[in-house]
Short mmCIF file of C-alpha atoms in Angstrom, two decimals:
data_model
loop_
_atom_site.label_atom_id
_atom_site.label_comp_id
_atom_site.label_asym_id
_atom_site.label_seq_id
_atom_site.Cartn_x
_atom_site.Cartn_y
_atom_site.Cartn_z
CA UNK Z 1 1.02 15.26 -7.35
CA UNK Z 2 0.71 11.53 -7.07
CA UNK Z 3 -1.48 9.97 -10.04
CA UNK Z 4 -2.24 6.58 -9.74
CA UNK Z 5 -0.42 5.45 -12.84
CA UNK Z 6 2.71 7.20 -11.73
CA UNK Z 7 2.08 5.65 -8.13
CA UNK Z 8 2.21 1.93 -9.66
CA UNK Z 9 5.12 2.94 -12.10
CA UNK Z 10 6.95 2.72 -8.45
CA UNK Z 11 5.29 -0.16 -6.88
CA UNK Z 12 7.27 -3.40 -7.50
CA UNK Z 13 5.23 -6.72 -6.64
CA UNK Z 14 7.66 -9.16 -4.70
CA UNK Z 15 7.82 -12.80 -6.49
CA UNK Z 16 4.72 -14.78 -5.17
CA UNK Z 17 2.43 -12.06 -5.44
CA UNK Z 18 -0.92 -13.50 -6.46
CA UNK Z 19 -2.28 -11.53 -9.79
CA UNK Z 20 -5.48 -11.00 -7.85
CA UNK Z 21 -3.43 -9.04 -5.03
CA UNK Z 22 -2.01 -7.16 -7.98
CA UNK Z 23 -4.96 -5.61 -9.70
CA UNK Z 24 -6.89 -4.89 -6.17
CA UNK Z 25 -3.87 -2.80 -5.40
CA UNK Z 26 -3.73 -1.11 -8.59
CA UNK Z 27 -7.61 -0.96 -8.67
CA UNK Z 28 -7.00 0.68 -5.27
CA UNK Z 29 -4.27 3.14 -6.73
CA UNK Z 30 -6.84 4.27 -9.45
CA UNK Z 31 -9.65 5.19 -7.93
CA UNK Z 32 -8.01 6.64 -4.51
CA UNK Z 33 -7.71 10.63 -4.56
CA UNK Z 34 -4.64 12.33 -4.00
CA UNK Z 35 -4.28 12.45 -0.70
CA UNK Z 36 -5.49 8.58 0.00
CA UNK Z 37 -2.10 8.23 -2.43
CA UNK Z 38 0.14 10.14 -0.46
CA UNK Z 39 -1.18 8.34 3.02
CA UNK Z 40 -0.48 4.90 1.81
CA UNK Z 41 2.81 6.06 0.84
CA UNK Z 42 3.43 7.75 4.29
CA UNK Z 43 2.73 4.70 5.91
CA UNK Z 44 4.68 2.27 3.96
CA UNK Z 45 7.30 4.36 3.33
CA UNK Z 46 7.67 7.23 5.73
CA UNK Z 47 7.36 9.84 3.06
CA UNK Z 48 4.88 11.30 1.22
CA UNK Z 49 6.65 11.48 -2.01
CA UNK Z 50 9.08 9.10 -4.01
CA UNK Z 51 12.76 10.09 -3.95
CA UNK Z 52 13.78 9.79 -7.00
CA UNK Z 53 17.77 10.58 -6.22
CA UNK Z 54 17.64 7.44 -4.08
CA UNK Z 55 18.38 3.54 -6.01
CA UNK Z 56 15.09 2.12 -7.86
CA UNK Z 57 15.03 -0.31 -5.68
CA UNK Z 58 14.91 2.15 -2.57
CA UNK Z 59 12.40 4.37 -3.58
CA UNK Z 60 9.93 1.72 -5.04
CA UNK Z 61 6.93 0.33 -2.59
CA UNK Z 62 7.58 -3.11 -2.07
CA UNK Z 63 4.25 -5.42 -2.02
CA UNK Z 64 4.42 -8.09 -0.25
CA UNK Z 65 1.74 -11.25 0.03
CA UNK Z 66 1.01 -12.96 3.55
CA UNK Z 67 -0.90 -14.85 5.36
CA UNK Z 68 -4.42 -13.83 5.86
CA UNK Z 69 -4.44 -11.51 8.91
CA UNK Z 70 -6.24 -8.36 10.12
CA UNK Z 71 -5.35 -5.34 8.76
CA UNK Z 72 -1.78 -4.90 6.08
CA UNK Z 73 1.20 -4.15 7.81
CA UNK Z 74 3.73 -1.58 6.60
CA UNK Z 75 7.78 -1.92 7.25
CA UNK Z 76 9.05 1.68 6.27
CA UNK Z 77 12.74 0.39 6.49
CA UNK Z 78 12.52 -1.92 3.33
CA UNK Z 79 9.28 0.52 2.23
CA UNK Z 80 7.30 -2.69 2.51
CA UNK Z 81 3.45 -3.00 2.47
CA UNK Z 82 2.23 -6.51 3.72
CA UNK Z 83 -1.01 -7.73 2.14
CA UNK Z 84 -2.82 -10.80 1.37
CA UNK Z 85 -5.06 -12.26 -0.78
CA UNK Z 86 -8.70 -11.01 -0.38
CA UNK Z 87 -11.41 -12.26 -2.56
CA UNK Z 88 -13.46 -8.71 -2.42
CA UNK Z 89 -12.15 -5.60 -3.82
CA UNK Z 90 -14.62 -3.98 -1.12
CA UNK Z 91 -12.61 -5.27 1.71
CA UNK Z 92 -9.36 -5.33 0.40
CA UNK Z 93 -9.99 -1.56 0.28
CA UNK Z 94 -11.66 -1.25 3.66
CA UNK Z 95 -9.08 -3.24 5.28
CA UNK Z 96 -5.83 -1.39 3.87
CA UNK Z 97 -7.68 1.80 4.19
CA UNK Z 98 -8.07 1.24 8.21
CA UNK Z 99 -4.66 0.41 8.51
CA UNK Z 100 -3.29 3.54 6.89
CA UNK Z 101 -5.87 5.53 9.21
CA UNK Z 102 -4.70 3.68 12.35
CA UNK Z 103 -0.91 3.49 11.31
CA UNK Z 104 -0.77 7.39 10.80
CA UNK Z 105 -3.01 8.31 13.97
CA UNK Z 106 -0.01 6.48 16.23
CA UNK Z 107 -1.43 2.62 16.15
CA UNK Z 108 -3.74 0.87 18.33
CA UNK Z 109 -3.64 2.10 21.35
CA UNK Z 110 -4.44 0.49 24.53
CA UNK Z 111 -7.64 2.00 26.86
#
């Protein structure tokens, strides 16, 4: 089981990180169910669980901040979520929520 507080005891915000950035993600952490949890994980990590036999530094989820763009990007080599700084908890949600949907059904895929 992934509870949010023991998701964010692994999350490690990269310097820059706007404190606004910070508390949407955690807000995002809190109120997200169990298997939201383990989705966003999947998709910026490639697992669905933290390996705790691996280095802290490994097995934490690296946040990133970026330049305003579409949807958060995940690199699960450096388990590295891309975000940026969005005024509305609302879309913040929305936004990283679409892009764990559409990262874990195979990407955007062209018709």
């Amino acid at each position: 089981m992934i509870c949010g507080v023991d998701f964010e005891k692994n999350v490690c915000f990269k310097d820059g990180v706007a404190d606004r950035i910070k508390e949407h993600f955690r807000q995002y952490l809190r109120s997200s169910n169990e298997r939201a949890r383990r989705n966003l994980l999947r998709f910026a990590t490639g697992s669905e669980s933290f390996n705790h036999r691996t280095t802290a530094a490994k097995r934490a989820l690296n946040v990133v901040e970026v330049a305003d763009r579409q949807l958060p990007a995940a690199h699960t080599c450096e388990n590295e979520l891309e975000v940026w700084d969005e005024e509305d908890f609302g879309e913040f949600q929305s936004r990283l929520q679409e892009s764990v949907e559409v990262g874990l059904s195979g990407g955007f895929q062209d018709e």
